[in-house]
PDB file of C-alpha atoms and ligand atoms in Angstrom:
ATOM      1  CA  MET E1352      22.951-169.876-211.469  1.00  0.00           C
ATOM      2  CA  LYS E1353      19.561-171.368-210.706  1.00  0.00           C
ATOM      3  CA  LEU E1354      17.727-169.920-207.714  1.00  0.00           C
ATOM      4  CA  SER E1355      16.960-172.369-204.899  1.00  0.00           C
ATOM      5  CA  ALA E1356      13.478-172.718-203.393  1.00  0.00           C
ATOM      6  CA  LYS E1357      14.916-171.112-200.253  1.00  0.00           C
ATOM      7  CA  GLN E1358      16.127-168.060-202.208  1.00  0.00           C
ATOM      8  CA  ILE E1359      12.776-167.692-203.943  1.00  0.00           C
ATOM      9  CA  ALA E1360      10.982-167.925-200.566  1.00  0.00           C
ATOM     10  CA  LYS E1361      13.336-165.265-199.165  1.00  0.00           C
ATOM     11  CA  PHE E1362      12.538-162.944-202.077  1.00  0.00           C
ATOM     12  CA  GLU E1363       8.847-163.422-201.395  1.00  0.00           C
ATOM     13  CA  GLU E1364       9.279-162.791-197.669  1.00  0.00           C
ATOM     14  CA  ASP E1365      11.627-159.771-197.827  1.00  0.00           C
ATOM     15  CA  GLY E1366      10.651-158.284-201.189  1.00  0.00           C
ATOM     16  CA  PHE E1367      14.271-158.393-202.307  1.00  0.00           C
ATOM     17  CA  LEU E1368      17.102-160.843-202.784  1.00  0.00           C
ATOM     18  CA  ILE E1369      20.802-160.028-202.869  1.00  0.00           C
ATOM     19  CA  LEU E1370      23.054-162.436-204.749  1.00  0.00           C
ATOM     20  CA  GLU E1371      26.829-162.410-205.052  1.00  0.00           C
ATOM     21  CA  ASN E1372      29.037-164.036-207.686  1.00  0.00           C
ATOM     22  CA  VAL E1373      26.369-164.317-210.380  1.00  0.00           C
ATOM     23  CA  LEU E1374      28.310-162.523-213.121  1.00  0.00           C
ATOM     24  CA  SER E1375      31.999-162.894-213.804  1.00  0.00           C
ATOM     25  CA  ASP E1376      34.432-160.823-215.864  1.00  0.00           C
ATOM     26  CA  ALA E1377      33.336-162.861-218.904  1.00  0.00           C
ATOM     27  CA  GLU E1378      29.895-161.232-218.577  1.00  0.00           C
ATOM     28  CA  LEU E1379      30.894-157.807-217.277  1.00  0.00           C
ATOM     29  CA  LEU E1380      34.066-156.882-219.172  1.00  0.00           C
ATOM     30  CA  PRO E1381      32.337-156.699-222.587  1.00  0.00           C
ATOM     31  CA  VAL E1382      29.699-154.408-221.062  1.00  0.00           C
ATOM     32  CA  GLU E1383      32.421-152.227-219.563  1.00  0.00           C
ATOM     33  CA  ALA E1384      34.249-152.170-222.920  1.00  0.00           C
ATOM     34  CA  GLY E1385      31.092-151.120-224.757  1.00  0.00           C
ATOM     35  CA  ILE E1386      30.464-148.287-222.317  1.00  0.00           C
ATOM     36  CA  THR E1387      34.121-147.224-222.451  1.00  0.00           C
ATOM     37  CA  ALA E1388      34.039-147.085-226.254  1.00  0.00           C
ATOM     38  CA  TRP E1389      30.915-144.917-226.082  1.00  0.00           C
ATOM     39  CA  ILE E1390      32.520-142.559-223.529  1.00  0.00           C
ATOM     40  CA  ASP E1391      35.689-142.358-225.590  1.00  0.00           C
ATOM     41  CA  LYS E1392      33.807-141.304-228.703  1.00  0.00           C
ATOM     42  CA  LYS E1393      31.668-138.802-226.825  1.00  0.00           C
ATOM     43  CA  ALA E1394      34.736-137.347-225.079  1.00  0.00           C
ATOM     44  CA  ARG E1395      36.517-136.901-228.419  1.00  0.00           C
ATOM     45  CA  ASP E1396      33.466-135.189-229.893  1.00  0.00           C
ATOM     46  CA  LEU E1397      33.272-132.854-226.893  1.00  0.00           C
ATOM     47  CA  GLN E1398      36.981-132.140-227.184  1.00  0.00           C
ATOM     48  CA  ALA E1399      36.673-131.411-230.892  1.00  0.00           C
ATOM     49  CA  GLY E1400      33.828-129.014-230.083  1.00  0.00           C
ATOM     50  CA  GLY E1401      36.018-127.198-227.560  1.00  0.00           C
ATOM     51  CA  HIS E1402      33.998-128.343-224.531  1.00  0.00           C
ATOM     52  CA  LEU E1403      36.565-130.665-222.976  1.00  0.00           C
ATOM     53  CA  LYS E1404      40.322-130.246-222.535  1.00  0.00           C
ATOM     54  CA  ASN E1405      41.510-133.625-221.298  1.00  0.00           C
ATOM     55  CA  LEU E1406      40.283-137.063-222.490  1.00  0.00           C
ATOM     56  CA  HIS E1407      41.439-138.718-219.217  1.00  0.00           C
ATOM     57  CA  GLU E1408      42.272-141.817-221.215  1.00  0.00           C
ATOM     58  CA  HIS E1409      44.479-143.383-218.572  1.00  0.00           C
ATOM     59  CA  GLU E1410      41.875-143.420-215.831  1.00  0.00           C
ATOM     60  CA  ASP E1411      40.061-146.641-214.987  1.00  0.00           C
ATOM     61  CA  PHE E1412      36.377-147.381-215.558  1.00  0.00           C
ATOM     62  CA  ALA E1413      35.231-145.845-212.255  1.00  0.00           C
ATOM     63  CA  HIS E1414      37.332-142.687-212.581  1.00  0.00           C
ATOM     64  CA  ARG E1415      37.472-141.676-216.258  1.00  0.00           C
ATOM     65  CA  TYR E1416      33.842-140.634-216.517  1.00  0.00           C
ATOM     66  CA  ALA E1417      34.084-138.896-213.114  1.00  0.00           C
ATOM     67  CA  ARG E1418      37.039-136.784-214.267  1.00  0.00           C
ATOM     68  CA  ILE E1419      35.387-135.864-217.546  1.00  0.00           C
ATOM     69  CA  TYR E1420      32.086-135.136-215.821  1.00  0.00           C
ATOM     70  CA  ALA E1421      33.795-132.768-213.381  1.00  0.00           C
ATOM     71  CA  GLU E1422      34.946-130.769-216.401  1.00  0.00           C
ATOM     72  CA  CYS E1423      31.976-131.195-218.709  1.00  0.00           C
ATOM     73  CA  ARG E1424      28.491-132.342-217.637  1.00  0.00           C
ATOM     74  CA  ASP E1425      27.513-133.062-221.247  1.00  0.00           C
ATOM     75  CA  ILE E1426      29.444-136.349-221.176  1.00  0.00           C
ATOM     76  CA  GLY E1427      26.335-138.036-219.743  1.00  0.00           C
ATOM     77  CA  GLY E1428      23.910-136.839-222.410  1.00  0.00           C
ATOM     78  CA  GLY E1429      22.619-139.781-224.443  1.00  0.00           C
ATOM     79  CA  LEU E1430      24.352-142.445-222.353  1.00  0.00           C
ATOM     80  CA  ASP E1431      21.215-144.229-221.174  1.00  0.00           C
ATOM     81  CA  LEU E1432      20.351-147.525-222.861  1.00  0.00           C
ATOM     82  CA  MET E1433      17.517-146.282-225.039  1.00  0.00           C
ATOM     83  CA  HIS E1434      19.696-143.524-226.512  1.00  0.00           C
ATOM     84  CA  SER E1435      23.163-145.081-226.762  1.00  0.00           C
ATOM     85  CA  TYR E1436      22.199-148.559-228.087  1.00  0.00           C
ATOM     86  CA  ILE E1437      25.550-149.974-226.970  1.00  0.00           C
ATOM     87  CA  PRO E1438      25.627-153.423-228.657  1.00  0.00           C
ATOM     88  CA  GLU E1439      27.397-155.169-225.757  1.00  0.00           C
ATOM     89  CA  LEU E1440      24.753-153.857-223.401  1.00  0.00           C
ATOM     90  CA  PHE E1441      21.946-155.025-225.657  1.00  0.00           C
ATOM     91  CA  ALA E1442      23.536-158.502-225.724  1.00  0.00           C
ATOM     92  CA  PHE E1443      23.875-158.452-221.950  1.00  0.00           C
ATOM     93  CA  LEU E1444      20.114-157.981-221.547  1.00  0.00           C
ATOM     94  CA  ARG E1445      19.670-161.625-222.596  1.00  0.00           C
ATOM     95  CA  ASN E1446      22.848-162.968-220.967  1.00  0.00           C
ATOM     96  CA  PRO E1447      22.292-166.701-220.278  1.00  0.00           C
ATOM     97  CA  LYS E1448      23.529-166.557-216.665  1.00  0.00           C
ATOM     98  CA  LEU E1449      21.319-163.567-215.970  1.00  0.00           C
ATOM     99  CA  MET E1450      18.330-165.232-217.634  1.00  0.00           C
ATOM    100  CA  GLU E1451      18.803-168.426-215.663  1.00  0.00           C
ATOM    101  CA  THR E1452      18.680-166.448-212.418  1.00  0.00           C
ATOM    102  CA  VAL E1453      15.755-164.239-213.462  1.00  0.00           C
ATOM    103  CA  LYS E1454      13.813-167.342-214.513  1.00  0.00           C
ATOM    104  CA  GLY E1455      13.552-168.347-210.841  1.00  0.00           C
ATOM    105  CA  LEU E1456      11.349-165.312-210.140  1.00  0.00           C
ATOM    106  CA  VAL E1457       9.715-164.594-213.503  1.00  0.00           C
ATOM    107  CA  GLY E1458       9.292-168.039-215.096  1.00  0.00           C
ATOM    108  CA  PRO E1459      10.500-169.464-218.402  1.00  0.00           C
ATOM    109  CA  GLU E1460       8.980-166.816-220.713  1.00  0.00           C
ATOM    110  CA  ILE E1461      10.857-163.588-220.024  1.00  0.00           C
ATOM    111  CA  LEU E1462      10.139-160.113-221.353  1.00  0.00           C
ATOM    112  CA  CYS E1463      12.548-157.218-220.913  1.00  0.00           C
ATOM    113  CA  ASN E1464      10.434-154.337-219.608  1.00  0.00           C
ATOM    114  CA  PRO E1465      11.184-150.982-221.320  1.00  0.00           C
ATOM    115  CA  ILE E1466      12.146-149.383-217.990  1.00  0.00           C
ATOM    116  CA  GLN E1467      15.866-150.025-218.169  1.00  0.00           C
ATOM    117  CA  HIS E1468      18.710-147.725-217.218  1.00  0.00           C
ATOM    118  CA  LEU E1469      22.453-147.419-217.198  1.00  0.00           C
ATOM    119  CA  ARG E1470      23.415-145.085-214.362  1.00  0.00           C
ATOM    120  CA  ALA E1471      26.710-143.281-213.982  1.00  0.00           C
ATOM    121  CA  LYS E1472      26.244-141.870-210.516  1.00  0.00           C
ATOM    122  CA  PRO E1473      28.945-139.214-210.208  1.00  0.00           C
ATOM    123  CA  PRO E1474      30.842-138.143-207.096  1.00  0.00           C
ATOM    124  CA  ALA E1475      28.451-135.900-205.152  1.00  0.00           C
ATOM    125  CA  GLN E1476      31.089-133.519-203.908  1.00  0.00           C
ATOM    126  CA  GLY E1477      30.774-130.070-205.383  1.00  0.00           C
ATOM    127  CA  ILE E1478      27.769-130.745-207.600  1.00  0.00           C
ATOM    128  CA  ALA E1479      24.195-129.506-207.348  1.00  0.00           C
ATOM    129  CA  ASP E1480      21.559-131.741-205.705  1.00  0.00           C
ATOM    130  CA  GLY E1481      19.772-132.250-209.019  1.00  0.00           C
ATOM    131  CA  GLN E1482      22.891-133.753-210.594  1.00  0.00           C
ATOM    132  CA  LYS E1483      23.710-136.277-207.886  1.00  0.00           C
ATOM    133  CA  MET E1484      21.436-138.963-209.349  1.00  0.00           C
ATOM    134  CA  ASN E1485      20.051-139.859-205.948  1.00  0.00           C
ATOM    135  CA  VAL E1486      16.605-141.385-205.933  1.00  0.00           C
ATOM    136  CA  PRO E1487      14.232-140.719-203.043  1.00  0.00           C
ATOM    137  CA  TRP E1488      12.206-143.505-201.358  1.00  0.00           C
ATOM    138  CA  HIS E1489       9.910-145.025-203.968  1.00  0.00           C
ATOM    139  CA  GLN E1490       8.396-148.233-205.276  1.00  0.00           C
ATOM    140  CA  ASP E1491       9.120-149.035-208.904  1.00  0.00           C
ATOM    141  CA  SER E1492       5.389-149.645-209.432  1.00  0.00           C
ATOM    142  CA  ALA E1493       5.002-145.862-209.110  1.00  0.00           C
ATOM    143  CA  VAL E1494       7.016-145.252-212.279  1.00  0.00           C
ATOM    144  CA  THR E1495       4.707-147.473-214.301  1.00  0.00           C
ATOM    145  CA  TRP E1496       1.126-146.898-215.294  1.00  0.00           C
ATOM    146  CA  GLU E1497      -1.612-148.734-213.368  1.00  0.00           C
ATOM    147  CA  GLU E1498      -2.005-151.319-216.147  1.00  0.00           C
ATOM    148  CA  ALA E1499       1.050-153.060-214.644  1.00  0.00           C
ATOM    149  CA  ASP E1500      -0.309-153.314-211.103  1.00  0.00           C
ATOM    150  CA  ARG E1501      -0.701-157.066-211.414  1.00  0.00           C
ATOM    151  CA  SER E1502       2.332-157.665-213.627  1.00  0.00           C
ATOM    152  CA  ASN E1503       5.184-159.526-211.979  1.00  0.00           C
ATOM    153  CA  ILE E1504       7.885-156.982-212.845  1.00  0.00           C
ATOM    154  CA  VAL E1505      11.135-157.793-211.060  1.00  0.00           C
ATOM    155  CA  THR E1506      13.674-154.983-210.828  1.00  0.00           C
ATOM    156  CA  THR E1507      17.143-156.373-211.411  1.00  0.00           C
ATOM    157  CA  TRP E1508      19.761-153.915-210.189  1.00  0.00           C
ATOM    158  CA  ILE E1509      23.298-154.786-211.220  1.00  0.00           C
ATOM    159  CA  PRO E1510      26.361-152.862-210.049  1.00  0.00           C
ATOM    160  CA  LEU E1511      29.300-152.642-212.462  1.00  0.00           C
ATOM    161  CA  VAL E1512      31.609-151.621-209.593  1.00  0.00           C
ATOM    162  CA  ASN E1513      31.591-152.612-205.917  1.00  0.00           C
ATOM    163  CA  THR E1514      28.808-150.662-204.227  1.00  0.00           C
ATOM    164  CA  ASN E1515      28.665-149.633-200.579  1.00  0.00           C
ATOM    165  CA  ALA E1516      27.464-146.857-198.284  1.00  0.00           C
ATOM    166  CA  GLN E1517      30.339-144.623-199.418  1.00  0.00           C
ATOM    167  CA  ASN E1518      29.484-144.655-203.106  1.00  0.00           C
ATOM    168  CA  GLY E1519      25.715-144.464-202.696  1.00  0.00           C
ATOM    169  CA  CYS E1520      24.492-148.043-202.834  1.00  0.00           C
ATOM    170  CA  MET E1521      20.811-148.927-202.687  1.00  0.00           C
ATOM    171  CA  GLU E1522      18.791-149.115-199.484  1.00  0.00           C
ATOM    172  CA  VAL E1523      15.652-151.254-199.271  1.00  0.00           C
ATOM    173  CA  ILE E1524      12.886-151.738-196.706  1.00  0.00           C
ATOM    174  CA  PRO E1525      12.399-155.423-195.900  1.00  0.00           C
ATOM    175  CA  GLY E1526       8.858-156.803-195.886  1.00  0.00           C
ATOM    176  CA  ALA E1527       7.253-153.502-196.897  1.00  0.00           C
ATOM    177  CA  HIS E1528       6.303-154.851-200.342  1.00  0.00           C
ATOM    178  CA  LYS E1529       3.459-156.620-198.561  1.00  0.00           C
ATOM    179  CA  LEU E1530       1.782-153.228-198.125  1.00  0.00           C
ATOM    180  CA  GLY E1531       1.167-153.151-201.892  1.00  0.00           C
ATOM    181  CA  GLN E1532       0.993-149.869-203.771  1.00  0.00           C
ATOM    182  CA  LEU E1533       1.770-146.861-201.546  1.00  0.00           C
ATOM    183  CA  GLU E1534       0.770-143.353-202.487  1.00  0.00           C
ATOM    184  CA  HIS E1535       3.486-141.315-204.182  1.00  0.00           C
ATOM    185  CA  GLN E1536       3.912-137.626-204.863  1.00  0.00           C
ATOM    186  CA  ALA E1537       5.598-135.961-207.812  1.00  0.00           C
ATOM    187  CA  GLU E1538       7.268-133.328-205.599  1.00  0.00           C
ATOM    188  CA  GLY E1539      10.861-134.179-204.744  1.00  0.00           C
ATOM    189  CA  GLY E1540      11.044-136.668-207.640  1.00  0.00           C
ATOM    190  CA  THR E1541       8.447-139.465-207.662  1.00  0.00           C
ATOM    191  CA  MET E1542       8.568-140.461-203.968  1.00  0.00           C
ATOM    192  CA  ILE E1543       6.451-142.184-201.325  1.00  0.00           C
ATOM    193  CA  LYS E1544       4.296-139.642-199.479  1.00  0.00           C
ATOM    194  CA  PRO E1545       5.984-139.070-196.106  1.00  0.00           C
ATOM    195  CA  GLU E1546       2.768-139.892-194.216  1.00  0.00           C
ATOM    196  CA  VAL E1547       2.608-143.421-195.654  1.00  0.00           C
ATOM    197  CA  MET E1548       6.338-144.158-195.477  1.00  0.00           C
ATOM    198  CA  PRO E1549       6.859-147.544-193.716  1.00  0.00           C
ATOM    199  CA  ALA E1550       8.586-147.255-190.325  1.00  0.00           C
ATOM    200  CA  THR E1551      10.720-150.415-190.712  1.00  0.00           C
ATOM    201  CA  LYS E1552      14.478-149.901-190.586  1.00  0.00           C
ATOM    202  CA  PRO E1553      16.029-150.012-194.074  1.00  0.00           C
ATOM    203  CA  VAL E1554      18.667-152.513-195.110  1.00  0.00           C
ATOM    204  CA  ARG E1555      21.770-151.214-196.865  1.00  0.00           C
ATOM    205  CA  ALA E1556      22.317-153.235-200.021  1.00  0.00           C
ATOM    206  CA  GLU E1557      26.103-153.239-200.319  1.00  0.00           C
ATOM    207  CA  ILE E1558      26.631-155.338-203.409  1.00  0.00           C
ATOM    208  CA  PRO E1559      29.994-156.204-204.922  1.00  0.00           C
ATOM    209  CA  ARG E1560      30.599-156.217-208.667  1.00  0.00           C
ATOM    210  CA  GLY E1561      29.405-159.577-209.948  1.00  0.00           C
ATOM    211  CA  GLY E1562      26.377-159.557-207.657  1.00  0.00           C
ATOM    212  CA  LEU E1563      22.905-158.122-208.047  1.00  0.00           C
ATOM    213  CA  ILE E1564      19.730-157.324-206.158  1.00  0.00           C
ATOM    214  CA  PHE E1565      16.260-158.356-207.227  1.00  0.00           C
ATOM    215  CA  MET E1566      13.389-156.231-205.950  1.00  0.00           C
ATOM    216  CA  SER E1567       9.649-156.642-206.269  1.00  0.00           C
ATOM    217  CA  ARG E1568       7.733-153.755-207.816  1.00  0.00           C
ATOM    218  CA  PHE E1569       6.383-152.808-204.379  1.00  0.00           C
ATOM    219  CA  THR E1570       9.703-152.798-202.492  1.00  0.00           C
ATOM    220  CA  PRO E1571      10.514-149.293-201.187  1.00  0.00           C
ATOM    221  CA  HIS E1572      14.091-148.327-202.050  1.00  0.00           C
ATOM    222  CA  ARG E1573      16.353-145.328-202.472  1.00  0.00           C
ATOM    223  CA  SER E1574      19.985-144.397-202.987  1.00  0.00           C
ATOM    224  CA  THR E1575      22.083-141.662-201.425  1.00  0.00           C
ATOM    225  CA  ASP E1576      25.135-139.502-202.174  1.00  0.00           C
ATOM    226  CA  ASN E1577      28.183-140.989-203.824  1.00  0.00           C
ATOM    227  CA  MET E1578      30.897-139.754-201.459  1.00  0.00           C
ATOM    228  CA  THR E1579      33.819-141.332-203.344  1.00  0.00           C
ATOM    229  CA  ASP E1580      35.831-139.893-206.232  1.00  0.00           C
ATOM    230  CA  GLY E1581      34.733-142.620-208.669  1.00  0.00           C
ATOM    231  CA  VAL E1582      31.485-143.285-210.500  1.00  0.00           C
ATOM    232  CA  ARG E1583      28.983-145.725-209.010  1.00  0.00           C
ATOM    233  CA  TRP E1584      28.129-147.528-212.238  1.00  0.00           C
ATOM    234  CA  SER E1585      24.968-149.624-212.281  1.00  0.00           C
ATOM    235  CA  LEU E1586      22.333-151.081-214.511  1.00  0.00           C
ATOM    236  CA  ASP E1587      18.729-151.329-213.472  1.00  0.00           C
ATOM    237  CA  LEU E1588      16.737-153.657-215.644  1.00  0.00           C
ATOM    238  CA  ARG E1589      13.279-155.056-215.220  1.00  0.00           C
ATOM    239  CA  TYR E1590      12.064-158.455-216.319  1.00  0.00           C
ATOM    240  CA  GLN E1591       8.544-159.844-216.324  1.00  0.00           C
ATOM    241  CA  PRO E1592       6.511-162.698-217.791  1.00  0.00           C
ATOM    242  CA  VAL E1593       5.725-162.367-221.499  1.00  0.00           C
ATOM    243  CA  GLY E1594       2.130-161.255-222.043  1.00  0.00           C
ATOM    244  CA  GLN E1595       1.690-159.089-218.927  1.00  0.00           C
ATOM    245  CA  PRO E1596       1.323-155.288-219.329  1.00  0.00           C
ATOM    246  CA  THR E1597       4.602-153.410-218.919  1.00  0.00           C
ATOM    247  CA  GLY E1598       3.230-150.182-217.451  1.00  0.00           C
ATOM    248  CA  ARG E1599       4.756-148.223-220.337  1.00  0.00           C
ATOM    249  CA  PRO E1600       2.371-149.001-223.209  1.00  0.00           C
ATOM    250  CA  PHE E1601       4.157-146.444-225.415  1.00  0.00           C
ATOM    251  CA  HIS E1602       7.679-147.919-225.100  1.00  0.00           C
ATOM    252  CA  PRO E1603       9.064-151.151-226.589  1.00  0.00           C
ATOM    253  CA  ALA E1604       9.452-154.396-224.666  1.00  0.00           C
ATOM    254  CA  PHE E1605      11.050-157.499-226.119  1.00  0.00           C
ATOM    255  CA  VAL E1606      11.554-161.172-225.339  1.00  0.00           C
ATOM    256  CA  THR E1607      14.953-162.077-223.855  1.00  0.00           C
ATOM    257  CA  TYR E1608      14.295-165.742-223.046  1.00  0.00           C
ATOM    258  CA  SER E1609      11.621-168.214-224.082  1.00  0.00           C
ATOM    259  CA  GLU E1610      11.383-171.955-223.606  1.00  0.00           C
ATOM    260  CA  SER E1611       8.141-172.305-225.579  1.00  0.00           C
ATOM    261  CA  ASN E1612       9.281-170.166-228.516  1.00  0.00           C
ATOM    262  CA  PRO E1613      13.046-169.547-228.568  1.00  0.00           C
ATOM    263  CA  ALA E1614      12.742-167.865-231.984  1.00  0.00           C
ATOM    264  CA  SER E1615      10.786-165.020-230.345  1.00  0.00           C
ATOM    265  CA  VAL E1616      13.935-163.769-228.547  1.00  0.00           C
ATOM    266  CA  LEU E1617      15.093-160.462-230.038  1.00  0.00           C
ATOM    267  CA  THR E1618      18.751-160.705-231.020  1.00  0.00           C
ATOM    268  CA  SER E1619      19.026-157.774-233.425  1.00  0.00           C
ATOM    269  CA  CYS E1620      20.463-154.630-231.868  1.00  0.00           C
ATOM    270  CA  ASP E1621      19.428-152.705-235.003  1.00  0.00           C
ATOM    271  CA  GLU E1622      15.836-153.776-234.530  1.00  0.00           C
ATOM    272  CA  TRP E1623      15.958-152.790-230.845  1.00  0.00           C
ATOM    273  CA  LYS E1624      17.342-149.398-231.844  1.00  0.00           C
ATOM    274  CA  ARG E1625      14.653-148.932-234.485  1.00  0.00           C
ATOM    275  CA  MET E1626      11.880-149.796-231.993  1.00  0.00           C
ATOM    276  CA  TRP E1627      13.198-147.273-229.479  1.00  0.00           C
ATOM    277  CA  LYS E1628      13.747-144.507-232.021  1.00  0.00           C
ATOM    278  CA  ASP E1629      10.221-144.894-233.390  1.00  0.00           C
ATOM    279  CA  ALA E1630       8.678-145.061-229.905  1.00  0.00           C
ATOM    280  CA  LEU E1631      10.588-142.078-228.518  1.00  0.00           C
ATOM    281  CA  GLU E1632       9.514-140.025-231.498  1.00  0.00           C
ATOM    282  CA  LEU E1633       5.882-141.097-231.311  1.00  0.00           C
ATOM    283  CA  ALA E1634       5.557-140.926-227.525  1.00  0.00           C
ATOM    284  CA  LYS E1635       7.011-137.435-227.046  1.00  0.00           C
ATOM    285  CA  GLY E1636       4.994-135.630-224.370  1.00  0.00           C
ATOM    286  CA  ILE E1637       3.416-138.730-222.822  1.00  0.00           C
ATOM    287  CA  PRO E1638       4.046-138.694-219.034  1.00  0.00           C
ATOM    288  CA  TRP E1639       5.908-141.809-217.918  1.00  0.00           C
ATOM    289  CA  HIS E1640       4.844-141.892-214.272  1.00  0.00           C
ATOM    290  CA  ARG E1641       1.429-142.479-212.732  1.00  0.00           C
ATOM    291  CA  THR E1642       1.810-139.320-210.654  1.00  0.00           C
ATOM    292  CA  ALA E1643       0.559-137.445-213.762  1.00  0.00           C
ATOM    293  CA  PRO E1644      -3.271-137.224-213.890  1.00  0.00           C
ATOM    294  CA  MET E1645      -4.827-140.075-215.901  1.00  0.00           C
ATOM    295  CA  GLU E1646      -6.810-137.667-218.067  1.00  0.00           C
ATOM    296  CA  LYS E1647      -3.602-135.917-219.093  1.00  0.00           C
ATOM    297  CA  ARG E1648      -2.009-139.262-219.925  1.00  0.00           C
ATOM    298  CA  ARG E1649      -5.027-140.415-221.969  1.00  0.00           C
ATOM    299  CA  GLN E1650      -5.009-137.171-223.933  1.00  0.00           C
ATOM    300  CA  ALA E1651      -1.283-137.443-224.644  1.00  0.00           C
ATOM    301  CA  MET E1652      -1.789-141.027-225.893  1.00  0.00           C
ATOM    302  CA  ALA E1653      -4.611-139.876-228.175  1.00  0.00           C
ATOM    303  CA  THR E1654      -2.442-137.036-229.521  1.00  0.00           C
ATOM    304  CA  ALA E1655       0.232-139.623-230.330  1.00  0.00           C
ATOM    305  CA  GLY E1656      -2.408-141.654-232.160  1.00  0.00           C
ATOM    306  CA  LEU E1657      -2.147-144.508-229.657  1.00  0.00           C
ATOM    307  CA  THR E1658      -5.300-146.107-228.346  1.00  0.00           C
ATOM    308  CA  TYR E1659      -5.537-146.593-224.622  1.00  0.00           C
TER     309      TYR E1659
HETATM  310  O1  AKG P2361      20.467-146.743-209.017  1.00  0.00           O
HETATM  311  C1  AKG P2361      19.884-146.046-208.182  1.00  0.00           C
HETATM  312  O2  AKG P2361      20.475-145.271-207.456  1.00  0.00           O
HETATM  313  C2  AKG P2361      18.395-146.136-208.055  1.00  0.00           C
HETATM  314  C3  AKG P2361      17.830-147.085-209.009  1.00  0.00           C
HETATM  315  C4  AKG P2361      16.396-147.425-208.813  1.00  0.00           C
HETATM  316  O3  AKG P2361      15.601-146.784-208.200  1.00  0.00           O
HETATM  317  C5  AKG P2361      15.952-148.651-209.468  1.00  0.00           C
HETATM  318  O4  AKG P2361      16.783-149.376-209.999  1.00  0.00           O
HETATM  319  O5  AKG P2361      14.749-148.919-209.481  1.00  0.00           O
HETATM  320 FE1  FE2 P2362      13.616-147.675-208.411  1.00  0.00          FE
END
């Protein structure tokens, strides 16, 4: 799906663009199967270790993880992309339909930014605030280092289930990206300082499975409680032009689409895994967000033997 000039202009005006019917079952079912296989293995390991009674095998994608999680929080440990290395998910990162759409905003040389997450947002009922996986109002630029201030990083948020107010969909503030970088505080989870929070009414981004939302790096957004009994599954990926700083100089980025040099696209999941393992080992202790003092970040880079 190629973006129209009108859609691109809307993204530039609002700071976000919601699309429906971009991805079909052909794109999403393999991803779901990869995640399910990972959950199944983890659940069996937890059961073997005496931490989980029931495997909840007959529950669907939205409910199985929720049931297991209610019994055993450890199910989520290691699920995120850079720890689980689920091959179907790695392949999805360069999915042709996705790339064609992203190209409209990023151009024909696309780099997958290392800030990439798989989120299993559990039912909020009965769990502590810290486990609800809500994110307070923030701009994604605030979770990068300043080196990426001029990088065109486009957050690509993809639900794997229908998302709505009930299950804690995203909310975005239209037009507020034009304010540029707002000051954030570390308290409360990297969030926009209340005194600089834009007054514009937020838009609720209710996105069905198959759709997605693109956001600029300066678009304020948040998500709220999942009030349903199923998991709000989503992926948040970030794409940018090749050659621009990623804002995480200690984590690996890789090319997912290139018209000038197609051979530069990374297609080896093993290589991706190796890059992440090496980086996570080397970069231990380096603060990821710019809310940490620069001096502290520089020192941590030096300790890791990385020049910055
Ligand atoms: O998935 C969510 O609830 C929040 C994700 C987010 O902040 C992002 O994708 O940048
Ligand atoms: Fe975000």
